[in-house]
CSV table of C-alpha atoms in Angstrom, one decimal:
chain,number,residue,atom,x,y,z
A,1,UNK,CA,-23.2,19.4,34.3
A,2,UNK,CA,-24.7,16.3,35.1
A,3,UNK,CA,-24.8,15.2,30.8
A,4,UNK,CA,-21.1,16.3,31.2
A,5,UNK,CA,-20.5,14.1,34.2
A,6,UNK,CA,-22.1,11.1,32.4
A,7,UNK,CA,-19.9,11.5,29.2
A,8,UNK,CA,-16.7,11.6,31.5
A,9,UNK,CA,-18.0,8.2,33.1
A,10,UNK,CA,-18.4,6.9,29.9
A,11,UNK,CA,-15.4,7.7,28.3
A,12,UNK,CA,-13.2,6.1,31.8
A,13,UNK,CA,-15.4,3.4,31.0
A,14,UNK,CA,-14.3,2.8,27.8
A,15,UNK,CA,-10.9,3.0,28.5
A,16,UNK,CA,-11.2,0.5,31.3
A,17,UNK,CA,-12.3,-1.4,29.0
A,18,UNK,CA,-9.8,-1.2,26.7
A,19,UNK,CA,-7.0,-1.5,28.9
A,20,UNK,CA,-8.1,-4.5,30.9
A,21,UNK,CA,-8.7,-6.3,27.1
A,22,UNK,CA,-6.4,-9.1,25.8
A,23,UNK,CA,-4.8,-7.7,23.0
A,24,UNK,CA,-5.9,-9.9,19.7
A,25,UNK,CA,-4.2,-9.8,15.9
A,26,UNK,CA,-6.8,-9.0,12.8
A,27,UNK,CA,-7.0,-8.8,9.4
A,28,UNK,CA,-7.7,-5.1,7.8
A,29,UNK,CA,-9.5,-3.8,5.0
A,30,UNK,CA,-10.4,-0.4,3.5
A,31,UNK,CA,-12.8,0.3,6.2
A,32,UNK,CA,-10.0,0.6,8.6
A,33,UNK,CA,-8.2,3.3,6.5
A,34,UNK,CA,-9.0,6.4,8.7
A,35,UNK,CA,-8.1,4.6,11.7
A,36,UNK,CA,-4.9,3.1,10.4
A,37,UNK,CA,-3.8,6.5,8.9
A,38,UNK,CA,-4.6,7.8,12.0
A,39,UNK,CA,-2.0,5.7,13.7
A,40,UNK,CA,0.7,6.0,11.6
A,41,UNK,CA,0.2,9.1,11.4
A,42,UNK,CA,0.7,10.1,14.7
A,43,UNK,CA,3.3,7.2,15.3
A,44,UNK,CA,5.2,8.7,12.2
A,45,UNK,CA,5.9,12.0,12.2
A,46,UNK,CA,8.5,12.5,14.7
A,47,UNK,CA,10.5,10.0,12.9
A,48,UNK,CA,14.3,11.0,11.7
A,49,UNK,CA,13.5,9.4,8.5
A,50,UNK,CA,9.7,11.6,8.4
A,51,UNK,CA,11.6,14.6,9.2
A,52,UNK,CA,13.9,14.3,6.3
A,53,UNK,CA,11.7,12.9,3.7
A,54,UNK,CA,8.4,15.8,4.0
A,55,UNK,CA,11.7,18.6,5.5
A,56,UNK,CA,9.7,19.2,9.3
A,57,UNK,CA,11.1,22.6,9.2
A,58,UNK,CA,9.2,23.8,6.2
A,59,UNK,CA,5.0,24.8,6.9
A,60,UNK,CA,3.1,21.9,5.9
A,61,UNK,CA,5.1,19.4,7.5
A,62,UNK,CA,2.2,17.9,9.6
A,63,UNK,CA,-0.3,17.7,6.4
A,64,UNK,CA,2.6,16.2,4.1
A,65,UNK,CA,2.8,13.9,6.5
A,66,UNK,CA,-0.9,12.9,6.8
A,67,UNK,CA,-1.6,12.8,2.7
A,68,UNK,CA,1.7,10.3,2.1
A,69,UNK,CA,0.7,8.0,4.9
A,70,UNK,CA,-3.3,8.2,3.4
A,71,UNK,CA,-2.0,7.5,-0.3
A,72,UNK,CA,0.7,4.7,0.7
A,73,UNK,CA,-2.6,2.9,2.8
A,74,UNK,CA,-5.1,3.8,-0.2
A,75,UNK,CA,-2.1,1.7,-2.9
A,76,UNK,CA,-1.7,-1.1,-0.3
A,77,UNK,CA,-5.1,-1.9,-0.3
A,78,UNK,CA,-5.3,-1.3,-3.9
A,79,UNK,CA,-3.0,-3.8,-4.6
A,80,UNK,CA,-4.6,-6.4,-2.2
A,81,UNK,CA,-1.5,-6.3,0.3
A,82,UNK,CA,-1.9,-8.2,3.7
A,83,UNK,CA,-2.5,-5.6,6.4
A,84,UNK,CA,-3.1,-6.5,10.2
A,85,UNK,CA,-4.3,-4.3,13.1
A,86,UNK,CA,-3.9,-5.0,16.8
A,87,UNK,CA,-7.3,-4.4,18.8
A,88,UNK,CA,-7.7,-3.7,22.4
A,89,UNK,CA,-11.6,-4.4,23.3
A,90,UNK,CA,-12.7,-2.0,19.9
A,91,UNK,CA,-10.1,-0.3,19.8
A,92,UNK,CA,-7.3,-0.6,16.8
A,93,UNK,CA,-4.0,0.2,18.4
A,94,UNK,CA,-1.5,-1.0,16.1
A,95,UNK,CA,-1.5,-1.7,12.1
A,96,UNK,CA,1.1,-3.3,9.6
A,97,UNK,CA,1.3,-3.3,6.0
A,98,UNK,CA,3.0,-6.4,4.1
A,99,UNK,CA,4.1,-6.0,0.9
A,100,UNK,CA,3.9,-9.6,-1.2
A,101,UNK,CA,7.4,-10.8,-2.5
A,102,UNK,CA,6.0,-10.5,-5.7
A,103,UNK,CA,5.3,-7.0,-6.0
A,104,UNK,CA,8.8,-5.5,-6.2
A,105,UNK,CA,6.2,-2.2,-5.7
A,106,UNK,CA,7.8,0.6,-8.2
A,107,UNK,CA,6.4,3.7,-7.1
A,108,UNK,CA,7.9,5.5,-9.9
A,109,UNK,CA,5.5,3.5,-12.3
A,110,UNK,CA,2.5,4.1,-10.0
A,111,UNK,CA,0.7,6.8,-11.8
A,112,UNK,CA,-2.6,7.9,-10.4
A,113,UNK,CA,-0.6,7.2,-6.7
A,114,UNK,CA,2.3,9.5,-8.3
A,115,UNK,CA,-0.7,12.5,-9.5
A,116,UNK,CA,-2.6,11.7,-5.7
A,117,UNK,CA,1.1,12.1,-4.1
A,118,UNK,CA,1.8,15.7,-5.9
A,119,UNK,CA,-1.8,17.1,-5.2
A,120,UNK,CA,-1.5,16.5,-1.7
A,121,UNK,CA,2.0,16.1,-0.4
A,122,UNK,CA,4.0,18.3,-3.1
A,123,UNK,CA,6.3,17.2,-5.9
A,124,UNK,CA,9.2,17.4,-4.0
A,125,UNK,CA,8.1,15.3,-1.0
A,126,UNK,CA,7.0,12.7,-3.8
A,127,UNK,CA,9.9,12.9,-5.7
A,128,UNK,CA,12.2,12.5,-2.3
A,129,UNK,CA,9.4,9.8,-1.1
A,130,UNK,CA,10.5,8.2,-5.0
A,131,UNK,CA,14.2,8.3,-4.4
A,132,UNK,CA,14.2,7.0,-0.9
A,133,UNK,CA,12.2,4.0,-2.1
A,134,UNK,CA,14.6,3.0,-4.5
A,135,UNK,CA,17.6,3.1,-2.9
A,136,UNK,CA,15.9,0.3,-0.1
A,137,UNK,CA,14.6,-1.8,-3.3
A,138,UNK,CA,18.2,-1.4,-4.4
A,139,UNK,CA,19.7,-3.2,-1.4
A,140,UNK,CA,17.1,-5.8,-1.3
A,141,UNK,CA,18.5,-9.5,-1.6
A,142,UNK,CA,18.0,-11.0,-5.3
A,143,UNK,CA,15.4,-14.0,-3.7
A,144,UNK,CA,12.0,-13.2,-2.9
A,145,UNK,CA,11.4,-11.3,0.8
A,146,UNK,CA,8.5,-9.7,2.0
A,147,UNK,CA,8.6,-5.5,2.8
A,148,UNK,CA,6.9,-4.1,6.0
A,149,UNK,CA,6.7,-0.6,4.7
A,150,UNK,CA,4.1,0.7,7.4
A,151,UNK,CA,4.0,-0.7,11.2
A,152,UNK,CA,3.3,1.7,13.6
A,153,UNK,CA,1.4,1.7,17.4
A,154,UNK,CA,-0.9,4.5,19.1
A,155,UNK,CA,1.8,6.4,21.1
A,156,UNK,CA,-0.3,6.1,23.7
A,157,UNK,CA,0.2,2.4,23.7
A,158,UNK,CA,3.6,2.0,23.2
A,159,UNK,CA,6.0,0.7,25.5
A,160,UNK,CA,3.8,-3.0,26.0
A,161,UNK,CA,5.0,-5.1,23.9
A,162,UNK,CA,2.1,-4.4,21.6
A,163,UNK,CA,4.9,-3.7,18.5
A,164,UNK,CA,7.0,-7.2,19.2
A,165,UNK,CA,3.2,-9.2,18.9
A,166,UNK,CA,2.3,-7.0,15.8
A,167,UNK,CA,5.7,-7.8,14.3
A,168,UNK,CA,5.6,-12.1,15.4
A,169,UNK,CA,2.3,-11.8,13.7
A,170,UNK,CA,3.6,-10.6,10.5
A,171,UNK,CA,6.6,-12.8,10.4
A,172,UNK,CA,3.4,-15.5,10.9
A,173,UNK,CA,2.1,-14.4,7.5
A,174,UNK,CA,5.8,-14.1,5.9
A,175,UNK,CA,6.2,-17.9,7.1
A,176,UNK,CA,2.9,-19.4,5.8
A,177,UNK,CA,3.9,-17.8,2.5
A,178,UNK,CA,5.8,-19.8,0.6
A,179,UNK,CA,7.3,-17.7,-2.1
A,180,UNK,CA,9.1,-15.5,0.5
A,181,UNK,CA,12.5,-16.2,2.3
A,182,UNK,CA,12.5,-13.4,4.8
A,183,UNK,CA,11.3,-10.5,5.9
A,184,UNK,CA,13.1,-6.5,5.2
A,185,UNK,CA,11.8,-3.0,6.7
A,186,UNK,CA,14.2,-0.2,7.6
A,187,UNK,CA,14.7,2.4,10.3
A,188,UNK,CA,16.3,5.8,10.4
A,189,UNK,CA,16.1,5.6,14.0
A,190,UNK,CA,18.9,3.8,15.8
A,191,UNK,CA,16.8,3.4,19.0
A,192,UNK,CA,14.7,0.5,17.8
A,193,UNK,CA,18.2,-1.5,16.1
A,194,UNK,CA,18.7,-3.7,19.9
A,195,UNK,CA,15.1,-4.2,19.6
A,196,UNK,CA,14.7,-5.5,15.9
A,197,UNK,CA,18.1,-6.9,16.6
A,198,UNK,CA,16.8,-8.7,19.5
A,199,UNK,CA,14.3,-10.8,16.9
A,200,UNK,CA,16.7,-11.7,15.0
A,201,UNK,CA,16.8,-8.8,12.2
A,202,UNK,CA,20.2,-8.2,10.9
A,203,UNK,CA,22.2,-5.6,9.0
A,204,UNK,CA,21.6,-5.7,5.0
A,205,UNK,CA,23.4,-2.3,4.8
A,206,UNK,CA,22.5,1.1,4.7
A,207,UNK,CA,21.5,3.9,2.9
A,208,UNK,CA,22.7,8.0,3.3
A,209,UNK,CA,19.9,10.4,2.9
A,210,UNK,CA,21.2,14.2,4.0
A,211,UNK,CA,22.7,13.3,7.6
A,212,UNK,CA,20.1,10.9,8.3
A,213,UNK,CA,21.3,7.0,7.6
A,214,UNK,CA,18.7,4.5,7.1
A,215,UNK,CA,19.6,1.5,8.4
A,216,UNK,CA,17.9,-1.6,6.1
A,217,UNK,CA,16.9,-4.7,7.9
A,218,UNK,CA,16.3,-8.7,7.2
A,219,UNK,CA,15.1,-11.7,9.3
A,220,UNK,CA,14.7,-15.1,8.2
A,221,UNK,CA,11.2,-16.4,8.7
A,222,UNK,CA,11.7,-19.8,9.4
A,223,UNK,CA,11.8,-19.4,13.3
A,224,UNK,CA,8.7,-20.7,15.2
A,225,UNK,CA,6.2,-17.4,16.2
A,226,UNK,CA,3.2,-16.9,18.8
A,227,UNK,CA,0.9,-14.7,17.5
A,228,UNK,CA,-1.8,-15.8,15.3
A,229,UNK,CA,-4.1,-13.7,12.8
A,230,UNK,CA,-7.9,-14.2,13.3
């Protein structure tokens, strides 16, 4: 009881500790992959768009939804994308994935992510994942923007801002690029349009999956930002 007692005052600790800390912006590399899938993970897979995608009401649901967010993570780093993470004390709270304005990623051309994908996820989560990703390339304006295909926060820090100072310190990075003219992602959840709205992301059009609409996103990067990247 009493090495029980002493864990328990060491975990509330902790999380003192973490929740009295000044969130601060970093850069990530592949040692942060199991925490970042982690994240997105778990802020993922109650999504609309999720749910469609890796079809929630079939078994597997909650392991289709682990292996895509582990082999999307695995290419971006592969490919040398920017990825940031937001840290309380030691604790990563928040990640986001940038895609380069250059890449134009084709995921059907991928191959070893494509065999990865099927071995874990399915063929017919991969081939759905496939389609989905080129109908949002295919309403993507002709200049050069930058993608945020992954941003997500620990539910259990949501609802502090922490997604707003994530997403200033991407548009940072979109900014001090000079080869990009904006920034795209895309929701299938309407909630979060007044909030990206309220940034300054507007409607680019939208895309019909099933019942679910996907609703594609742009923001010019020009605009002055806060956050900064350490």
């Amino acid at each position: 009881m009493v090495s029980d007692a002493l864990e328990d005052s060491t975990e509330n600790d902790a999380e003192n500790d973490t929740e009295n800390a000044e969130p601060v912006v970093v850069r990530l590399d592949s040692s942060a992959l199991n925490e970042a899938k982690s994240i997105l993970y778990k802020a993922y897979r109650h999504e609309p768009t999720f749910h469609y995608l890796f079809d929630h009401q079939r078994p597997g649901y909650d392991k289709r939804v682990r292996a895509t967010v582990r082999e999307l993570i695995s290419l971006y780093f592969e490919l040398d994308q920017d990825a940031i993470g937001l840290m309380l004390g030691d604790t990563l709270v928040a990640v986001a994935f940038l895609g380069d304005p250059e890449l134009r990623l084709d995921l059907a051309h991928q191959f070893s992510w494509r065999i990865r994908m099927m071995l874990t996820a399915g063929f017919s989560s991969t081939r759905r994942y496939i389609d989905y990703h080129e109908q949002i390339c295919a309403k993507l304006p002709d200049e050069g923007v930058h993608q945020l295909p992954l941003m997500g926060v620990h539910p259990k820090y949501q609802d502090r801002g922490y997604g707003r100072l994530l997403l200033e310190a991407v548009e940072r990075l979109c900014e001090d690029n000079p080869r990009g003219q904006g920034l795209v992602l895309d929701t299938g959840n309407s909630r979060y349009l007044q909030f990206y709205e309220s940034l300054g992301f507007r409607n680019l059009g939208e895309v019909q999956m099933g019942d679910l609409r996907e609703y594609i996103l742009y923001r010019d990067v020009s605009a002055p930002l806060n956050a900064t990247v350490q």
